[in-house]
mmCIF file of C-alpha atoms in Angstrom:
data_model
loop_
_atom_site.group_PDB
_atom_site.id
_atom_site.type_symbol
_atom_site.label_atom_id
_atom_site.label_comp_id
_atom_site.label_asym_id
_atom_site.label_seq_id
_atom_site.Cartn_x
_atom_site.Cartn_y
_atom_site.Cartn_z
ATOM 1 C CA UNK A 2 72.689 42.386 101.485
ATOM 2 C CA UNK A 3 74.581 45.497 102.006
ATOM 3 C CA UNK A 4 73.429 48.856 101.520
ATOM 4 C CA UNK A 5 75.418 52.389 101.169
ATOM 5 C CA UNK A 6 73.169 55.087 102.194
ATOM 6 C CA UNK A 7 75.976 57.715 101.567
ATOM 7 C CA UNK A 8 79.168 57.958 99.755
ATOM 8 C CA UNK A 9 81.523 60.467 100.407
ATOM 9 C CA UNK A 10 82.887 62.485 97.573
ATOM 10 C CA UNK A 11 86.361 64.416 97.664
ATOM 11 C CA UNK A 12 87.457 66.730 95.005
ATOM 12 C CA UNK A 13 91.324 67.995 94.741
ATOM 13 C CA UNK A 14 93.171 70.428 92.942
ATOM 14 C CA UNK A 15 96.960 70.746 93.471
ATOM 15 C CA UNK A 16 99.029 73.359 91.700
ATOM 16 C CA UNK A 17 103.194 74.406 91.974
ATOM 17 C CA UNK A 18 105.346 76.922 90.729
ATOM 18 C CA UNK A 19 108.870 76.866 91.182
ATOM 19 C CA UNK A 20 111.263 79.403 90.074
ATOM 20 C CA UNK A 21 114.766 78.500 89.584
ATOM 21 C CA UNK A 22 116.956 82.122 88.094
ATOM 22 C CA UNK A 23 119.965 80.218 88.678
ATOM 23 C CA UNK A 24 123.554 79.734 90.856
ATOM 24 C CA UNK A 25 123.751 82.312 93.099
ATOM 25 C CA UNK A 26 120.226 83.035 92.941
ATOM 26 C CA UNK A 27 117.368 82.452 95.502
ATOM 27 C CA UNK A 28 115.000 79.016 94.628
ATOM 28 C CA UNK A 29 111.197 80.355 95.424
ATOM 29 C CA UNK A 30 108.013 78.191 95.356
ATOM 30 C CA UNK A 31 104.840 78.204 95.396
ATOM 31 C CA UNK A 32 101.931 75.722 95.993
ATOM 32 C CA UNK A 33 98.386 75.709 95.932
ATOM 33 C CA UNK A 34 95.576 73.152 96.951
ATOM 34 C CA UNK A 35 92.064 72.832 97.375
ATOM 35 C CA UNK A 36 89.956 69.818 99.307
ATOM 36 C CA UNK A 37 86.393 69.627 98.728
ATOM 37 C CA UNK A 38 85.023 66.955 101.005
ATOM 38 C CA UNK A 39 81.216 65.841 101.069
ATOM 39 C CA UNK A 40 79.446 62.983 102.925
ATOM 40 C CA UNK A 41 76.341 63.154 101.021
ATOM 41 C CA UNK A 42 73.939 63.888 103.835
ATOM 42 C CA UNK A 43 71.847 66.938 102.440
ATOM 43 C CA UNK A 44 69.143 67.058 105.423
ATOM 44 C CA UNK A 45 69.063 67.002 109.351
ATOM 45 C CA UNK A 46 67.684 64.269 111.326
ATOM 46 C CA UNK A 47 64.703 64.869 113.311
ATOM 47 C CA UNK A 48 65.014 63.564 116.948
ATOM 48 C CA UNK A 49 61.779 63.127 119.199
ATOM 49 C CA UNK A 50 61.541 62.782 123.175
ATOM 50 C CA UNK A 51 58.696 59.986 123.077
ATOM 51 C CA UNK A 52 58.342 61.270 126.885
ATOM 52 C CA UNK A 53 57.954 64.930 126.238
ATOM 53 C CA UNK A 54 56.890 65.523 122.620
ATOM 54 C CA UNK A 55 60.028 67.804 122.015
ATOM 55 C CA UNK A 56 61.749 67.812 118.772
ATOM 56 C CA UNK A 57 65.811 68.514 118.210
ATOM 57 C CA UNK A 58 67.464 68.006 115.261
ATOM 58 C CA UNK A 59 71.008 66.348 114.683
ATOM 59 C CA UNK A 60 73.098 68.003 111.768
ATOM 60 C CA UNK A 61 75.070 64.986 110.317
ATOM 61 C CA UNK A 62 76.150 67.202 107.311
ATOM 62 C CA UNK A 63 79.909 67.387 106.440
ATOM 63 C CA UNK A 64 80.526 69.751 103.334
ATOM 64 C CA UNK A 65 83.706 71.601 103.684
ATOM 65 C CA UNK A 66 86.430 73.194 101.423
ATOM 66 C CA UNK A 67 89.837 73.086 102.407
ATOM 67 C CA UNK A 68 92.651 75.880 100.833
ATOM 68 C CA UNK A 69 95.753 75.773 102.109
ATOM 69 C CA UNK A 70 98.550 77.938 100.278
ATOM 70 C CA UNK A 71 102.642 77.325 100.742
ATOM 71 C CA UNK A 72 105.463 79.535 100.101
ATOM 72 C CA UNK A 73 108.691 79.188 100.326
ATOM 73 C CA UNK A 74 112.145 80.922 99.386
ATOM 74 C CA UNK A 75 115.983 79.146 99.475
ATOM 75 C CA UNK A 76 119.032 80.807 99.382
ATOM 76 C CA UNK A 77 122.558 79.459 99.507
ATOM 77 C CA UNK A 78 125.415 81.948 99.363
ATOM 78 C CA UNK A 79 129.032 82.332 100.406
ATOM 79 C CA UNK A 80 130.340 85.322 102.344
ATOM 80 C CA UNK A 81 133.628 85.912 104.791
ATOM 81 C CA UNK A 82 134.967 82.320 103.670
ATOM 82 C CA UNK A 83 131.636 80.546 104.886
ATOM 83 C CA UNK A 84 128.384 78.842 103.072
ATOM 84 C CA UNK A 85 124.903 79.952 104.151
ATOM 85 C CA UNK A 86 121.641 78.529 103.441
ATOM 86 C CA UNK A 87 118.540 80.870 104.580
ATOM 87 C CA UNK A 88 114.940 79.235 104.245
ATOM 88 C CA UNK A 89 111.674 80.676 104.598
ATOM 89 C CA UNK A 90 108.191 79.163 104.451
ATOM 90 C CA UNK A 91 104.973 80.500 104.877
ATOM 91 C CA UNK A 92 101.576 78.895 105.208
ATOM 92 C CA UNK A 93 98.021 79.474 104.987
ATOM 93 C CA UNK A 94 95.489 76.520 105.562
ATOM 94 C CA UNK A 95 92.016 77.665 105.408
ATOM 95 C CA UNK A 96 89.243 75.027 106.048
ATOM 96 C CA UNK A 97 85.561 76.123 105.943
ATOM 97 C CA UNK A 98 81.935 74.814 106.585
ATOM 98 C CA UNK A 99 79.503 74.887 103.277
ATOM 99 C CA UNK A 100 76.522 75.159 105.235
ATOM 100 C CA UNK A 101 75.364 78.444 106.901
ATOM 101 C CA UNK A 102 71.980 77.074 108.404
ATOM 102 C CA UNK A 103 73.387 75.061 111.212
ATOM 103 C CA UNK A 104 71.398 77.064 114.402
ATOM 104 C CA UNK A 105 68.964 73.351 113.999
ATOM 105 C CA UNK A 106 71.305 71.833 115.605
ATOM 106 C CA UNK A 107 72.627 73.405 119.111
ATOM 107 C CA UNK A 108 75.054 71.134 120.008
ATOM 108 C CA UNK A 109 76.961 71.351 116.188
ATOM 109 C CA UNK A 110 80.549 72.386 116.640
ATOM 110 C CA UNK A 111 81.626 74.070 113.435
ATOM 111 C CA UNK A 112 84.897 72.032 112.006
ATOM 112 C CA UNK A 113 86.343 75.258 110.366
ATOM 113 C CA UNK A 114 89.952 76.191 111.242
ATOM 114 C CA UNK A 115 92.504 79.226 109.849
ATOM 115 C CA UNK A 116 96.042 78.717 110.667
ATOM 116 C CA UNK A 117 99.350 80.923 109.366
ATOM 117 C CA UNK A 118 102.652 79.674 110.350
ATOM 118 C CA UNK A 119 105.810 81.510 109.418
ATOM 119 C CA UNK A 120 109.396 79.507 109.486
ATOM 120 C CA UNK A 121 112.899 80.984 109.045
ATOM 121 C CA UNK A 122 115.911 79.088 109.300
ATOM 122 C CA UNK A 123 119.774 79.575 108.503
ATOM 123 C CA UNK A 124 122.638 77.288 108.400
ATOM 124 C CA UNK A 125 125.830 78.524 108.542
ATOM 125 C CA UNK A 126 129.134 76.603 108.234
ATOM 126 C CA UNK A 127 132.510 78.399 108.566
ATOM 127 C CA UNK A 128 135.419 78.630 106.968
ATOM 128 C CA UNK A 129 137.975 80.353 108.634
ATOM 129 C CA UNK A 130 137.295 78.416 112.018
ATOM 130 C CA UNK A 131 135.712 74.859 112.210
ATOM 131 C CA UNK A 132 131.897 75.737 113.310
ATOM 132 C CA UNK A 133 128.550 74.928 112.077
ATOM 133 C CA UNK A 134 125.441 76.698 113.407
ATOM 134 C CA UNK A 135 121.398 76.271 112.944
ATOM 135 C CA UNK A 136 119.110 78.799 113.781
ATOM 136 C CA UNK A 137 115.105 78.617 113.477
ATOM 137 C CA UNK A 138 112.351 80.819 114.413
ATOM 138 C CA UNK A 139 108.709 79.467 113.770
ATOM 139 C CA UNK A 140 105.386 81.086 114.460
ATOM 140 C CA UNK A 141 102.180 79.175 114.610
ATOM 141 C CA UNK A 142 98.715 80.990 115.181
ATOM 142 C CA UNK A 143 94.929 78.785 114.787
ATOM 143 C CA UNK A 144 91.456 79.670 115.110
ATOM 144 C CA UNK A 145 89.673 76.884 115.991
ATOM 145 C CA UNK A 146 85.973 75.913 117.078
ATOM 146 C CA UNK A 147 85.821 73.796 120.856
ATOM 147 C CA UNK A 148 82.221 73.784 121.089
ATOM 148 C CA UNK A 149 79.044 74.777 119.568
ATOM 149 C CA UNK A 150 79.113 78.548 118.820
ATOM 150 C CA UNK A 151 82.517 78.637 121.079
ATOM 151 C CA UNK A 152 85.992 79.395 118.930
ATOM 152 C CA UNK A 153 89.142 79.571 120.418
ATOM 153 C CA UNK A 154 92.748 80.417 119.373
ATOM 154 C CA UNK A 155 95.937 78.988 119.589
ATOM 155 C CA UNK A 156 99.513 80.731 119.256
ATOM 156 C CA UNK A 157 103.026 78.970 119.526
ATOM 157 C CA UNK A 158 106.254 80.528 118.858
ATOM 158 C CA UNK A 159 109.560 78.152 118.800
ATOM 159 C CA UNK A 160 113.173 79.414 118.682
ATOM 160 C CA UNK A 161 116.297 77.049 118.199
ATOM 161 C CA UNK A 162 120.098 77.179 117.943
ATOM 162 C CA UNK A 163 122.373 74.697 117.855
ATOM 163 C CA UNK A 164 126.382 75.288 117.290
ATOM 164 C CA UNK A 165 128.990 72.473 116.284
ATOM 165 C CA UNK A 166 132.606 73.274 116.965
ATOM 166 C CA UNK A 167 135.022 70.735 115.889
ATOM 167 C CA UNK A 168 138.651 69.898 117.124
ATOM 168 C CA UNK A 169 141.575 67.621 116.518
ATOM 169 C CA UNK A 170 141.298 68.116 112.628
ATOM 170 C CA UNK A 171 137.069 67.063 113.024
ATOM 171 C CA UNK A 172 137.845 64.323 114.976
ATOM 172 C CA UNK A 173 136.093 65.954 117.805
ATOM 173 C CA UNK A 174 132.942 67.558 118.328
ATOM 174 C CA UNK A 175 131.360 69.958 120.833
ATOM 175 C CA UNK A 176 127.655 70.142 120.447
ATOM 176 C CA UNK A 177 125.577 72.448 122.285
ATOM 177 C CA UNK A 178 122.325 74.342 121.719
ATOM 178 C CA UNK A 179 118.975 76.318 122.734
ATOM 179 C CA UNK A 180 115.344 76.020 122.441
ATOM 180 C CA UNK A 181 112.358 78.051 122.994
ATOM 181 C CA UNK A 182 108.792 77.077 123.095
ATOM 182 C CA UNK A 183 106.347 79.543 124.454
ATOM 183 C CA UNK A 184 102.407 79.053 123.839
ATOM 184 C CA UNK A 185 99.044 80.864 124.214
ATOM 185 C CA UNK A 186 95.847 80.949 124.091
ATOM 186 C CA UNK A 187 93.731 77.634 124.587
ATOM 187 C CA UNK A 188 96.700 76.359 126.037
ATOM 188 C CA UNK A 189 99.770 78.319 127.798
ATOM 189 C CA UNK A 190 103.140 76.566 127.548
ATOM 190 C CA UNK A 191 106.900 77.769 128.447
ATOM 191 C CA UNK A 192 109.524 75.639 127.588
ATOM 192 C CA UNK A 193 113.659 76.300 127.460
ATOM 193 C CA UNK A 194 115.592 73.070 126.669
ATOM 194 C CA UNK A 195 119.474 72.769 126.428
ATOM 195 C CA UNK A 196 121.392 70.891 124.257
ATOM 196 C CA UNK A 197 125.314 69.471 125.319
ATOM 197 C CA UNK A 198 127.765 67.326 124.265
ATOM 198 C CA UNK A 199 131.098 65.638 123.087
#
C-alpha cells in the first residue's frame, strides 16, 4: 500500500489592469500575484546522537508566500519623420518564510528572497535616413539567504545598443552593436561584447 504523509497545498491569486486611453496614447499595466505554498509539515523532527545523548532538530517546514508585482508602460509615437516605441517595466518579487521560530534548527537556510528589476528600452526607426536602433538599460538587485543566518546580495546592471543601417534600397545591411554587463555583490562580473556585420 501507499501512504501520503503530506500533501502540499498552493494557493494563487492573479490580478491585471490594463489601461488603454487610446492612439497616440501610452498602454500602462499592471499585474499582481500572490503564491502561498505549504508542505504540510507543522512540527520539527527530533534527531538523537545514540553515541552522545545530544538532541538537534531538523526543520522540514516549507510555508512561504510569494508577491511579486509588475508594471509596465508602452509608448509608440512619431517625431522628425521617425516611429518610436519606449518600454518600461518594473518588478517587485517578494518571497517570504511563514515561520519565525526557526533558531531549532541551526543549519536552516531561510528560502526568502526580494528582488526589483527596472527595464527601459527604445526602438527607433528613421525616416529621413534608412536606420533602425535598440537601446536597453536593465537593473537587477536580490537579497538572498546562502546559509543559515548568512544573506547576501546580488546587483547586475546590463546596457545594449544595436544600430541597423541599410543600403542599396534595403538590400544591404550593416549591423553593429554594444553591450554592457557589470555585476556585484555575491558575484563580480564585467562584461563588454561587440556586435558586427553585413
Amino acid at each position: 500500500s501507499t501512504a501520503v504523509a503530506n500533501v502540499t497545498t498552493q494557493n494563487r491569486f492573479i490580478t491585471n489592469l490594463t489601461v488603454i486611453p487610446g492612439p497616440g496614447l501610452p498602454t500602462i499595466s499592471v499585474s499582481y500575484r500572490m503564491n502561498d505554498l505549504n508542505n504540510g509539515i507543522n512540527t520539527l523532527d527530533t534527531l538523537v546522537n545514540a553515541v552522545t545523548n545530544e538532541i538537534a532538530f531538523s526543520d522540514n517546514r516549507n510555508f512561504t508566500k510569494t508577491q511579486n508585482v509588475t508594471g509596465s508602460i508602452n509608448y509608440v509615437f512619431d517625431a522628425y519623420d521617425s516611429r518610436h516605441t519606449i518600454f518600461g517595466t518594473y518588478v517587485v518579487y517578494d518571497k517570504k518564510d511563514q515561520y519565525a521560530d526557526r533558531s531549532a534548527d541551526s543549519t536552516f537556510i531561510d528560502p526568502g528572497i526580494t528582488s526589483k528589476v527596472f527595464n527601459l528600452t527604445t526602438n527607433s526607426r528613421f525616416g529621413f535616413i534608412p536606420l533602425k536602433t535598440t537601446m536597453s538599460v536593465t537593473t537587477n538587485k536580490s537579497n538572498f539567504n546562502i546559509g543559515p543566518g548568512v544573506s547576501s546580495i546580488q546587483a547586475f546592471t546590463t546596457a545594449k545598443l544595436d544600430a541597423e543601417y541599410g543600403f542599396l534600397n534595403q538590400k544591404v545591411a550593416v549591423l553593429a552593436g554594444i553591450n554592457y554587463m557589470k555585476g556585484e555583490g555575491a558575484q563580480d562580473i564585467l562584461r563588454v561584447g561587440f556586435l558586427g556585420g553585413v
